GROMACS .gro file of C-alpha atoms in nm:
model
  477
    1MET     CA    1   8.388  -4.583   1.462
    2SER     CA    2   8.402  -4.215   1.598
    3SER     CA    3   8.123  -4.148   1.870
    4ARG     CA    4   7.956  -3.893   1.584
    5GLN     CA    5   7.914  -4.143   1.370
    6LYS     CA    6   7.785  -4.379   1.601
    7THR     CA    7   7.507  -4.124   1.696
    8ARG     CA    8   7.413  -4.073   1.347
    9ALA     CA    9   7.386  -4.421   1.250
   10ARG     CA   10   7.141  -4.456   1.559
   11ARG     CA   11   6.932  -4.158   1.425
   12MET     CA   12   6.922  -4.310   1.092
   13ALA     CA   13   6.800  -4.618   1.233
   14TYR     CA   14   6.498  -4.484   1.447
   15GLY     CA   15   6.385  -4.215   1.187
   16LEU     CA   16   6.362  -4.399   0.864
   17PRO     CA   17   6.090  -4.641   1.024
   18LEU     CA   18   5.906  -4.313   1.156
   19LEU     CA   19   5.949  -4.145   0.809
   20GLY     CA   20   5.818  -4.463   0.635
   21ALA     CA   21   5.484  -4.454   0.832
   22ALA     CA   22   5.443  -4.087   0.766
   23MET     CA   23   5.430  -4.110   0.402
   24ILE     CA   24   5.195  -4.390   0.416
   25THR     CA   25   4.972  -4.206   0.642
   26VAL     CA   26   4.994  -3.925   0.374
   27LEU     CA   27   4.896  -4.164   0.101
   28VAL     CA   28   4.610  -4.338   0.254
   29ALA     CA   29   4.492  -3.991   0.365
   30ILE     CA   30   4.497  -3.912  -0.032
   31VAL     CA   31   4.372  -4.177  -0.153
   32VAL     CA   32   4.053  -4.189   0.088
   33ILE     CA   33   3.988  -3.841  -0.014
   34ALA     CA   34   4.008  -3.911  -0.382
   35PHE     CA   35   3.761  -4.161  -0.365
   36GLY     CA   36   3.558  -3.939  -0.154
   37ALA     CA   37   3.553  -3.660  -0.362
   38ASN     CA   38   3.224  -3.730  -0.590
   39SER     CA   39   3.082  -3.721  -0.265
   40GLY     CA   40   3.223  -3.356  -0.148
   41LEU     CA   41   3.554  -3.232   0.029
   42PRO     CA   42   3.510  -3.336   0.418
   43LEU     CA   43   3.404  -2.995   0.623
   44ALA     CA   44   3.331  -2.795   0.356
   45SER     CA   45   2.994  -2.600   0.422
   46THR     CA   46   2.712  -2.660   0.140
   47TYR     CA   47   2.374  -2.498   0.001
   48ASP     CA   48   2.124  -2.798   0.025
   49VAL     CA   49   1.816  -2.759  -0.114
   50THR     CA   50   1.532  -3.043  -0.278
   51ALA     CA   51   1.346  -3.068  -0.584
   52GLN     CA   52   1.054  -3.309  -0.742
   53LEU     CA   53   1.042  -3.403  -1.081
   54PRO     CA   54   0.780  -3.638  -1.266
   55THR     CA   55   1.077  -3.895  -1.309
   56ALA     CA   56   1.442  -3.896  -1.205
   57GLN     CA   57   1.562  -4.005  -1.540
   58ARG     CA   58   1.850  -4.187  -1.467
   59LEU     CA   59   1.962  -3.970  -1.199
   60VAL     CA   60   2.221  -4.148  -0.935
   61ALA     CA   61   2.390  -4.022  -0.630
   62ASN     CA   62   2.673  -3.773  -0.662
   63ASP     CA   63   2.571  -3.665  -1.024
   64ALA     CA   64   2.648  -3.318  -1.146
   65VAL     CA   65   2.458  -2.984  -1.028
   66ARG     CA   66   2.528  -2.724  -1.313
   67ILE     CA   67   2.419  -2.301  -1.374
   68GLY     CA   68   2.530  -2.223  -1.676
   69GLY     CA   69   2.697  -2.534  -1.784
   70ILE     CA   70   2.952  -2.491  -1.486
   71ARG     CA   71   2.899  -2.749  -1.234
   72VAL     CA   72   2.801  -2.560  -0.890
   73GLY     CA   73   2.698  -2.882  -0.689
   74ARG     CA   74   2.593  -3.259  -0.687
   75VAL     CA   75   2.320  -3.444  -0.652
   76GLY     CA   76   2.307  -3.552  -0.270
   77ARG     CA   77   2.025  -3.833  -0.267
   78VAL     CA   78   1.735  -3.953  -0.514
   79GLU     CA   79   1.405  -4.075  -0.336
   80VAL     CA   80   1.032  -4.200  -0.415
   81LEU     CA   81   0.742  -4.020  -0.319
   82THR     CA   82   0.424  -4.200  -0.317
   83ARG     CA   83   0.141  -3.934  -0.422
   84ALA     CA   84  -0.211  -3.952  -0.486
   85ASP     CA   85  -0.181  -3.869  -0.853
   86GLY     CA   86   0.112  -4.094  -0.906
   87PRO     CA   87   0.475  -4.139  -0.708
   88VAL     CA   88   0.707  -3.836  -0.824
   89ALA     CA   89   1.149  -3.870  -0.752
   90ARG     CA   90   1.267  -3.585  -0.473
   91ILE     CA   91   1.624  -3.524  -0.531
   92GLY     CA   92   1.837  -3.368  -0.304
   93LEU     CA   93   2.103  -3.097  -0.416
   94SER     CA   94   2.416  -3.022  -0.236
   95LEU     CA   95   2.547  -2.704  -0.385
   96ASP     CA   96   2.817  -2.476  -0.336
   97ASP     CA   97   2.798  -2.202  -0.079
   98ASP     CA   98   2.855  -1.913  -0.344
   99ALA     CA   99   2.582  -2.088  -0.567
  100GLY     CA  100   2.307  -1.966  -0.325
  101PRO     CA  101   2.052  -1.861  -0.230
  102LEU     CA  102   1.847  -1.949  -0.544
  103PRO     CA  103   1.556  -1.711  -0.639
  104VAL     CA  104   1.192  -1.894  -0.594
  105ASP     CA  105   1.102  -1.907  -0.918
  106THR     CA  106   1.445  -2.130  -1.013
  107ARG     CA  107   1.378  -2.382  -1.259
  108VAL     CA  108   1.501  -2.756  -1.256
  109ARG     CA  109   1.550  -2.967  -1.544
  110VAL     CA  110   1.715  -3.291  -1.591
  111ARG     CA  111   1.955  -3.316  -1.912
  112GLN     CA  112   2.154  -3.567  -2.075
  113ALA     CA  113   2.534  -3.559  -1.989
  114SER     CA  114   2.630  -3.829  -2.290
  115VAL     CA  115   2.492  -4.107  -2.501
  116LEU     CA  116   2.596  -4.375  -2.251
  117GLY     CA  117   2.271  -4.245  -2.031
  118ALA     CA  118   2.437  -4.001  -1.792
  119SER     CA  119   2.292  -3.701  -1.649
  120TYR     CA  120   2.299  -3.421  -1.491
  121VAL     CA  121   2.079  -3.157  -1.327
  122GLU     CA  122   2.063  -2.809  -1.450
  123LEU     CA  123   1.928  -2.512  -1.278
  124LYS     CA  124   1.850  -2.175  -1.425
  125PRO     CA  125   1.782  -1.951  -1.165
  126GLY     CA  126   1.432  -1.715  -1.191
  127THR     CA  127   1.433  -1.334  -1.134
  128ALA     CA  128   1.199  -1.349  -0.772
  129ARG     CA  129   1.346  -1.131  -0.503
  130ARG     CA  130   1.267  -1.388  -0.263
  131THR     CA  131   1.517  -1.680  -0.240
  132ILE     CA  132   1.507  -1.987  -0.109
  133ALA     CA  133   1.665  -2.074   0.256
  134ASP     CA  134   1.897  -2.370   0.321
  135GLY     CA  135   1.727  -2.660   0.330
  136GLY     CA  136   1.417  -2.550   0.132
  137ALA     CA  137   1.243  -2.694  -0.164
  138LEU     CA  138   1.270  -2.556  -0.550
  139LEU     CA  139   0.899  -2.491  -0.703
  140PRO     CA  140   0.749  -2.865  -0.760
  141GLU     CA  141   0.628  -2.786  -1.105
  142SER     CA  142   0.997  -2.848  -1.233
  143GLY     CA  143   1.038  -2.969  -1.590
  144THR     CA  144   1.206  -3.273  -1.747
  145SER     CA  145   1.356  -3.336  -2.102
  146VAL     CA  146   1.354  -3.641  -2.309
  147GLN     CA  147   1.730  -3.792  -2.345
  148LEU     CA  148   1.873  -4.001  -2.621
  149THR     CA  149   1.856  -4.331  -2.447
  150ASP     CA  150   1.472  -4.230  -2.377
  151LEU     CA  151   1.438  -4.230  -2.803
  152LEU     CA  152   1.679  -4.535  -2.792
  153ASP     CA  153   1.411  -4.743  -2.574
  154VAL     CA  154   1.128  -4.675  -2.817
  155PHE     CA  155   1.329  -4.895  -3.062
  156ASP     CA  156   1.284  -5.240  -2.883
  157ARG     CA  157   1.286  -5.600  -3.051
  158GLU     CA  158   0.932  -5.572  -3.175
  159THR     CA  159   0.974  -5.209  -3.312
  160ALA     CA  160   1.298  -5.309  -3.485
  161ALA     CA  161   1.075  -5.576  -3.679
  162ASN     CA  162   0.819  -5.391  -3.716
  163ILE     CA  163   1.062  -5.146  -3.917
  164THR     CA  164   1.247  -5.399  -4.102
  165ALA     CA  165   0.905  -5.552  -4.271
  166ALA     CA  166   0.813  -5.166  -4.336
  167THR     CA  167   1.132  -5.133  -4.510
  168ARG     CA  168   1.119  -5.440  -4.713
  169GLU     CA  169   0.778  -5.373  -4.831
  170THR     CA  170   0.884  -4.999  -4.893
  171SER     CA  171   1.218  -5.103  -5.111
  172SER     CA  172   0.935  -5.373  -5.314
  173GLY     CA  173   0.759  -5.097  -5.384
  174LEU     CA  174   0.984  -4.841  -5.517
  175ALA     CA  175   1.182  -5.108  -5.744
  176GLY     CA  176   1.189  -5.049  -6.083
  177ARG     CA  177   1.056  -4.651  -6.020
  178GLY     CA  178   1.392  -4.504  -5.984
  179THR     CA  179   1.269  -4.247  -6.266
  180ALA     CA  180   0.993  -4.176  -6.119
  181VAL     CA  181   1.131  -4.081  -5.787
  182ASN     CA  182   1.405  -3.896  -5.929
  183ALA     CA  183   1.142  -3.679  -6.123
  184THR     CA  184   0.953  -3.614  -5.809
  185LEU     CA  185   1.279  -3.512  -5.630
  186ARG     CA  186   1.342  -3.289  -5.919
  187SER     CA  187   0.993  -3.112  -5.895
  188LEU     CA  188   1.060  -3.033  -5.483
  189ALA     CA  189   1.302  -2.790  -5.606
  190PRO     CA  190   1.069  -2.495  -5.589
  191ALA     CA  191   0.906  -2.637  -5.298
  192LEU     CA  192   1.220  -2.591  -5.082
  193THR     CA  193   1.250  -2.224  -5.231
  194GLY     CA  194   0.908  -2.150  -5.037
  195LEU     CA  195   1.039  -2.342  -4.733
  196ALA     CA  196   1.357  -2.100  -4.744
  197HIS     CA  197   1.103  -1.858  -4.746
  198VAL     CA  198   0.911  -1.960  -4.438
  199ALA     CA  199   1.217  -2.073  -4.256
  200ARG     CA  200   1.352  -1.714  -4.305
  201ALA     CA  201   1.040  -1.583  -4.178
  202LEU     CA  202   0.996  -1.772  -3.865
  203ALA     CA  203   1.373  -1.690  -3.775
  204ALA     CA  204   1.282  -1.322  -3.807
  205PRO     CA  205   1.296  -1.160  -3.407
  206ASP     CA  206   0.951  -1.034  -3.494
  207THR     CA  207   0.764  -1.363  -3.564
  208GLN     CA  208   0.873  -1.458  -3.189
  209LEU     CA  209   0.912  -1.783  -3.232
  210GLU     CA  210   1.140  -1.850  -2.922
  211GLY     CA  211   0.806  -1.688  -2.675
  212LEU     CA  212   0.598  -1.972  -2.893
  213LEU     CA  213   0.817  -2.268  -2.831
  214VAL     CA  214   0.835  -2.159  -2.454
  215GLY     CA  215   0.505  -2.135  -2.442
  216TYR     CA  216   0.436  -2.488  -2.600
  217GLU     CA  217   0.726  -2.610  -2.365
  218ARG     CA  218   0.497  -2.495  -2.061
  219PHE     CA  219   0.219  -2.623  -2.209
  220ILE     CA  220   0.327  -2.960  -2.231
  221THR     CA  221   0.456  -2.936  -1.893
  222GLU     CA  222   0.125  -2.876  -1.729
  223LEU     CA  223  -0.041  -3.189  -1.962
  224ALA     CA  224   0.255  -3.350  -1.801
  225GLY     CA  225   0.156  -3.306  -1.439
  226ALA     CA  226  -0.195  -3.375  -1.511
  227ARG     CA  227  -0.115  -3.689  -1.733
  228VAL     CA  228  -0.353  -3.945  -1.483
  229GLU     CA  229  -0.618  -3.694  -1.491
  230LEU     CA  230  -0.600  -3.677  -1.894
  231ALA     CA  231  -0.575  -4.054  -1.922
  232GLY     CA  232  -0.873  -4.130  -1.701
  233LEU     CA  233  -1.050  -3.831  -1.924
  234VAL     CA  234  -0.961  -4.033  -2.253
  235SER     CA  235  -1.025  -4.349  -2.071
  236ARG     CA  236  -1.394  -4.215  -1.985
  237GLY     CA  237  -1.450  -4.087  -2.345
  238GLY     CA  238  -1.316  -4.404  -2.473
  239VAL     CA  239  -1.677  -4.571  -2.291
  240THR     CA  240  -1.876  -4.276  -2.411
  241PHE     CA  241  -1.826  -4.304  -2.756
  242GLU     CA  242  -1.861  -4.705  -2.734
  243ALA     CA  243  -2.190  -4.612  -2.587
  244LEU     CA  244  -2.285  -4.385  -2.884
  245ALA     CA  245  -2.123  -4.648  -3.105
  246ALA     CA  246  -2.406  -4.905  -2.967
  247GLU     CA  247  -2.645  -4.620  -3.050
  248GLY     CA  248  -2.540  -4.549  -3.329
  249ARG     CA  249  -2.924  -4.596  -3.538
  250ASP     CA  250  -3.101  -4.363  -3.301
  251LEU     CA  251  -2.824  -4.108  -3.345
  252ALA     CA  252  -2.822  -4.127  -3.705
  253ARG     CA  253  -3.257  -4.054  -3.664
  254VAL     CA  254  -3.155  -3.761  -3.500
  255PHE     CA  255  -2.920  -3.628  -3.760
  256GLU     CA  256  -3.190  -3.669  -3.980
  257VAL     CA  257  -3.474  -3.496  -3.779
  258ALA     CA  258  -3.213  -3.233  -3.653
  259PRO     CA  259  -3.252  -2.994  -3.964
  260ALA     CA  260  -3.632  -2.982  -3.955
  261ALA     CA  261  -3.641  -2.895  -3.590
  262GLN     CA  262  -3.341  -2.647  -3.665
  263ARG     CA  263  -3.602  -2.453  -3.940
  264SER     CA  264  -3.923  -2.486  -3.695
  265VAL     CA  265  -3.708  -2.307  -3.403
  266THR     CA  266  -3.609  -2.085  -3.647
  267SER     CA  267  -3.978  -2.021  -3.764
  268ASN     CA  268  -4.095  -2.000  -3.410
  269PHE     CA  269  -3.839  -1.751  -3.332
  270ALA     CA  270  -3.959  -1.536  -3.631
  271ARG     CA  271  -4.330  -1.502  -3.499
  272LEU     CA  272  -4.200  -1.429  -3.144
  273ARG     CA  273  -4.004  -1.145  -3.278
  274PRO     CA  274  -4.302  -0.892  -3.262
  275SER     CA  275  -4.380  -1.040  -2.885
  276LEU     CA  276  -4.026  -0.983  -2.783
  277ARG     CA  277  -4.025  -0.629  -2.919
  278SER     CA  278  -4.333  -0.563  -2.749
  279LEU     CA  279  -4.211  -0.720  -2.407
  280ALA     CA  280  -3.902  -0.483  -2.471
  281THR     CA  281  -4.095  -0.220  -2.502
  282SER     CA  282  -4.285  -0.296  -2.202
  283ALA     CA  283  -3.988  -0.312  -2.006
  284THR     CA  284  -3.848   0.009  -2.136
  285THR     CA  285  -4.198   0.150  -2.012
  286LEU     CA  286  -4.164   0.037  -1.683
  287ARG     CA  287  -3.852   0.118  -1.592
  288ALA     CA  288  -3.931   0.470  -1.491
  289SER     CA  289  -4.223   0.291  -1.273
  290THR     CA  290  -3.931   0.144  -1.087
  291ARG     CA  291  -3.837   0.440  -0.916
  292LEU     CA  292  -4.191   0.469  -0.772
  293LEU     CA  293  -4.158   0.137  -0.591
  294ALA     CA  294  -3.922   0.242  -0.291
  295PRO     CA  295  -4.192   0.460  -0.179
  296ALA     CA  296  -4.473   0.229  -0.233
  297LEU     CA  297  -4.317  -0.026  -0.021
  298ARG     CA  298  -4.204   0.268   0.234
  299ALA     CA  299  -4.580   0.321   0.259
  300ALA     CA  300  -4.716  -0.044   0.251
  301ASP     CA  301  -4.451  -0.110   0.584
  302GLY     CA  302  -4.591   0.163   0.723
  303ALA     CA  303  -4.923   0.037   0.671
  304LEU     CA  304  -4.807  -0.290   0.808
  305ARG     CA  305  -4.634  -0.137   1.102
  306ALA     CA  306  -4.979   0.038   1.175
  307GLY     CA  307  -5.137  -0.271   1.188
  308MET     CA  308  -4.925  -0.443   1.411
  309THR     CA  309  -5.087  -0.246   1.759
  310PRO     CA  310  -5.474  -0.353   1.608
  311VAL     CA  311  -5.327  -0.734   1.544
  312GLY     CA  312  -5.186  -0.751   1.899
  313GLN     CA  313  -5.517  -0.653   2.024
  314LEU     CA  314  -5.743  -0.923   1.877
  315PRO     CA  315  -5.654  -1.158   2.163
  316ARG     CA  316  -5.808  -0.935   2.428
  317THR     CA  317  -6.100  -0.820   2.204
  318ALA     CA  318  -6.163  -1.219   2.158
  319ARG     CA  319  -6.180  -1.251   2.515
  320ARG     CA  320  -6.389  -1.007   2.599
  321LEU     CA  321  -6.636  -1.110   2.308
  322ARG     CA  322  -6.617  -1.463   2.412
  323PRO     CA  323  -6.882  -1.446   2.640
  324ALA     CA  324  -7.124  -1.263   2.405
  325LEU     CA  325  -7.100  -1.482   2.144
  326ARG     CA  326  -7.170  -1.785   2.376
  327GLN     CA  327  -7.472  -1.616   2.461
  328LEU     CA  328  -7.562  -1.558   2.090
  329ARG     CA  329  -7.533  -1.903   2.044
  330ILE     CA  330  -7.803  -1.997   2.297
  331LEU     CA  331  -8.020  -1.717   2.147
  332GLY     CA  332  -7.980  -1.865   1.790
  333GLY     CA  333  -8.108  -2.213   1.883
  334GLN     CA  334  -8.419  -2.052   2.032
  335PRO     CA  335  -8.683  -2.052   1.807
  336SER     CA  336  -8.836  -1.745   1.875
  337ALA     CA  337  -8.502  -1.588   1.837
  338ARG     CA  338  -8.529  -1.671   1.424
  339GLY     CA  339  -8.763  -1.373   1.333
  340SER     CA  340  -8.549  -1.165   1.543
  341LEU     CA  341  -8.240  -1.243   1.345
  342GLN     CA  342  -8.390  -1.240   1.035
  343ARG     CA  343  -8.472  -0.880   1.106
  344GLY     CA  344  -8.166  -0.790   1.229
  345ALA     CA  345  -7.991  -0.940   0.946
  346ASP     CA  346  -8.199  -0.679   0.697
  347THR     CA  347  -8.139  -0.412   0.942
  348PHE     CA  348  -7.738  -0.520   0.898
  349ARG     CA  349  -7.799  -0.535   0.496
  350ALA     CA  350  -7.960  -0.192   0.493
  351LEU     CA  351  -7.655  -0.087   0.747
  352GLY     CA  352  -7.436  -0.271   0.463
  353THR     CA  353  -7.511   0.015   0.190
  354THR     CA  354  -7.478   0.302   0.414
  355LEU     CA  355  -7.155   0.183   0.554
  356GLU     CA  356  -7.024   0.145   0.190
  357VAL     CA  357  -7.148   0.504   0.155
  358LEU     CA  358  -6.990   0.638   0.487
  359THR     CA  359  -6.671   0.441   0.481
  360PRO     CA  360  -6.525   0.635   0.180
  361ALA     CA  361  -6.675   0.962   0.326
  362GLN     CA  362  -6.529   0.939   0.648
  363VAL     CA  363  -6.158   0.751   0.557
  364GLN     CA  364  -6.123   0.946   0.257
  365CYS     CA  365  -6.300   1.289   0.322
  366ASN     CA  366  -6.324   1.302   0.708
  367ALA     CA  367  -6.669   1.376   0.657
  368ILE     CA  368  -6.815   1.293   0.963
  369SER     CA  369  -6.546   1.457   1.169
  370LEU     CA  370  -6.570   1.766   0.973
  371TRP     CA  371  -6.943   1.755   0.988
  372GLY     CA  372  -6.948   1.738   1.404
  373GLU     CA  373  -6.663   1.988   1.392
  374ASN     CA  374  -6.911   2.265   1.239
  375PHE     CA  375  -7.223   2.170   1.397
  376SER     CA  376  -7.037   2.228   1.732
  377ASN     CA  377  -6.897   2.562   1.603
  378GLY     CA  378  -7.255   2.674   1.485
  379PHE     CA  379  -7.442   2.597   1.784
  380GLY     CA  380  -7.201   2.587   2.074
  381SER     CA  381  -6.997   2.900   2.018
  382LEU     CA  382  -7.244   3.130   1.957
  383GLY     CA  383  -7.467   3.255   2.249
  384PHE     CA  384  -7.487   3.487   2.562
  385GLN     CA  385  -7.429   3.391   2.923
  386ASP     CA  386  -7.800   3.442   2.987
  387GLY     CA  387  -7.921   3.123   2.743
  388PRO     CA  388  -7.885   2.891   2.504
  389SER     CA  389  -7.626   2.974   2.189
  390ALA     CA  390  -7.775   3.030   1.840
  391ALA     CA  391  -7.667   3.028   1.511
  392SER     CA  392  -7.821   3.180   1.188
  393VAL     CA  393  -7.846   2.866   0.914
  394PHE     CA  394  -7.812   3.003   0.545
  395LEU     CA  395  -7.919   2.728   0.289
  396THR     CA  396  -7.669   2.906  -0.003
  397HIS     CA  397  -7.440   3.135   0.099
  398LEU     CA  398  -7.338   3.507   0.178
  399GLY     CA  399  -7.416   3.726  -0.102
  400ALA     CA  400  -7.657   3.539  -0.325
  401GLU     CA  401  -7.944   3.761  -0.427
  402ASN     CA  402  -8.258   3.736  -0.280
  403GLU     CA  403  -8.109   3.485  -0.051
  404MET     CA  404  -8.320   3.597   0.259
  405PHE     CA  405  -8.681   3.597   0.057
  406GLN     CA  406  -8.921   3.364  -0.127
  407ASN     CA  407  -8.860   3.379  -0.519
  408ALA     CA  408  -8.996   3.164  -0.744
  409ALA     CA  409  -8.666   3.080  -0.928
  410PRO     CA  410  -8.341   3.006  -0.756
  411SER     CA  411  -8.075   3.369  -0.745
  412ARG     CA  412  -7.876   3.383  -1.080
  413ASN     CA  413  -7.564   3.333  -0.860
  414VAL     CA  414  -7.692   3.095  -0.603
  415ALA     CA  415  -7.419   2.765  -0.548
  416ILE     CA  416  -7.539   2.508  -0.350
  417ASN     CA  417  -7.496   2.137  -0.315
  418ASN     CA  418  -7.712   1.950  -0.133
  419ARG     CA  419  -7.578   1.601  -0.232
  420PRO     CA  420  -7.190   1.672  -0.225
  421HIS     CA  421  -6.960   1.407  -0.310
  422ALA     CA  422  -6.744   1.226  -0.072
  423ASN     CA  423  -6.575   0.908  -0.217
  424TYR     CA  424  -6.199   0.804  -0.296
  425ASP     CA  425  -6.195   1.013  -0.630
  426GLU     CA  426  -6.342   1.324  -0.483
  427CYS     CA  427  -6.429   1.533  -0.180
  428GLU     CA  428  -6.659   1.818  -0.295
  429THR     CA  429  -6.770   1.937   0.077
  430GLY     CA  430  -6.564   2.241   0.109
  431ASN     CA  431  -6.375   2.206  -0.236
  432GLU     CA  432  -6.655   2.346  -0.472
  433PRO     CA  433  -6.555   2.603  -0.696
  434TYR     CA  434  -6.730   2.933  -0.661
  435THR     CA  435  -6.737   3.154  -1.014
  436GLY     CA  436  -7.030   3.403  -0.938
  437ARG     CA  437  -7.237   3.193  -1.186
  438ARG     CA  438  -7.545   2.956  -1.072
  439ILE     CA  439  -7.433   2.632  -0.936
  440VAL     CA  440  -7.724   2.447  -0.837
  441ASP     CA  441  -7.567   2.025  -0.808
  442ASN     CA  442  -7.271   1.891  -0.807
  443PRO     CA  443  -7.007   2.114  -0.957
  444PRO     CA  444  -6.821   1.972  -1.290
  445GLY     CA  445  -6.497   1.798  -1.300
  446LEU     CA  446  -6.309   1.577  -0.989
  447GLN     CA  447  -6.247   1.792  -0.692
  448SER     CA  448  -5.998   1.770  -0.450
  449ASN     CA  449  -5.986   1.420  -0.245
  450ARG     CA  450  -5.801   1.556   0.068
  451THR     CA  451  -5.980   1.778   0.320
  452ARG     CA  452  -5.846   1.956   0.699
  453PRO     CA  453  -5.747   1.654   0.896
  454THR     CA  454  -5.961   1.697   1.277
  455ARG     CA  455  -5.891   1.611   1.633
  456PRO     CA  456  -6.103   1.552   1.952
  457PRO     CA  457  -6.123   1.801   2.202
  458ARG     CA  458  -5.863   1.825   2.455
  459GLY     CA  459  -5.937   1.565   2.731
  460SER     CA  460  -6.149   1.346   2.528
  461LEU     CA  461  -5.876   1.082   2.436
  462GLU     CA  462  -5.792   1.059   2.833
  463ARG     CA  463  -6.188   1.020   2.895
  464ALA     CA  464  -6.200   0.773   2.575
  465LYS     CA  465  -5.878   0.567   2.748
  466ALA     CA  466  -6.043   0.576   3.112
  467ALA     CA  467  -6.377   0.467   2.981
  468GLY     CA  468  -6.166   0.152   2.802
  469LEU     CA  469  -6.317   0.264   2.432
  470ILE     CA  470  -5.924   0.242   2.337
  471GLY     CA  471  -5.600   0.096   2.441
  472PRO     CA  472  -5.417   0.280   2.720
  473ASP     CA  473  -5.096   0.266   2.474
  474GLU     CA  474  -5.286   0.421   2.193
  475VAL     CA  475  -5.201   0.807   2.020
  476LEU     CA  476  -5.346   1.014   1.770
  477PRO     CA  477  -5.195   0.989   1.418
   0.00000   0.00000   0.00000
C-alpha cells in the first residue's frame, strides 16, 4: 500500500465518526424544532396582547389565532380571573409582528374548528385610529359563540330518555292517522308560498336584516355580561310573585275596587277642571307681576340695610334707658304714683291719636318740616337791621277779590283749604289745583302724595351730633 492510500485510509477512519456526530446533532435539532413549532419558533419576535372572555370554551395553549381565516398567531396561555361578579377567562395571544398593532376596538370571538371540540380565536380588527401597544389588552366586552359540542352537551342521559319517551308518545298519537297527516302537509303548500315571499322580503337590502341581527348579537352580549344581575333579579322577582300569590284574595279585592276608584277620580278631575282653568288664568295674569318682584326685593333689601344702623344702636340705647326704667319701677311701686301714671296713660292715649295723624303727614308728606321752613322764611327773613322781622299773613291767596276787606260772603274766586289732607294717599298742602273758581275745602279727587324734601340748616347736624341727639356716624338721607 502506497503512502497516499495510507493517508486516505487514516482520514476516512477519523472523518466518518465526526460526520455521523454532526448528522445526529442536526437530526436532534430538527426534531426539537418540530416538536416546539406549535409554541413558536426560537428567537422569533411576536406581538403579544391579552383578552378577557366570559368563558374559554375549551381553548388550550397553542390553539390558533386567525384574522379573516388566516392564522396569525397562537394562544400563549389560558388562565382564570376571579372577580366579584364571577370568574372570567383571560387568554394571552402571541401574534406575528405583521399582524399588529391592532385597533383598540378589535373584537375577539372563540370559534369551533371541528366537530371534535377543537377551537380557535378569531380576531375582527376595528376601525379606530388608536392601537394597542405590545403587551396591552383588548376590550373586555368580547363576545362568545355557541359551539356544536355545547349543543351536544344538552343531550345528556336524562334528556335523551325524555326525548325517547316523547317520540314514543308522538308515534302512538300519529298511528292510524296517515291520511290526516298527508292532508295537513298538502295544506301547507300555500303557506310555504307565502313564506317564500316573506323570506325574499327579509333578504332584500332595504330590510337591513343584517343590522338587526348585529344589534341582537350585541344585545345578547350585554345580557351575557349582566347574567349575575339578571339571575338576582329573577330570583328576587320569584320572591315578590310568591308574596303576591299569598295575598291573592286581597289583590282580587283591589282589582274589584279599582274600576270604581278610577271612575271617582275621573269625576273629581272633571269637577276640578274649572278651578284648574281659573288657576291657569291667575298664573298667566301674575306672570306680568313677577317683573316687579325684582325692584320690590331691591327696595326691601335697601330698607333692611337702612334698618341695620338703628338696630345696632339698640344696645347703647338700652344701656341708657336702664337707669330710667329702674327708677320708673321704683316709682310705680309707690301708691301716690298710680294717679299720675293713670293721667300719664290718658295723655299718651291722646298723644297716640295725634301721632296717628302726624306720622303719615310727616313720613309721607314732610308736613312738619315744610311748615317749619315756611314759618322761618316768613317770619325770620323779612325785616330791617333796626328791628325784628315782619311778615304779611294772608288767609286766602293773592288775587282773590276784596281779600283785604270784610265781606258778607267769600269771594267768588277764593281758594282756601284750612284742613289739608296729609296722609299716605295724598298730600294736599302745596299740591291743590287752582282753576279760578271758588274752592273752600279739600279739592276733589286725590292729589299727589309727594312733596318737596327738606334739609336741616347748615351746621345743625354737627350740633345735634355734639349734643348726643344722633349718632356720630349718621348722615342725611
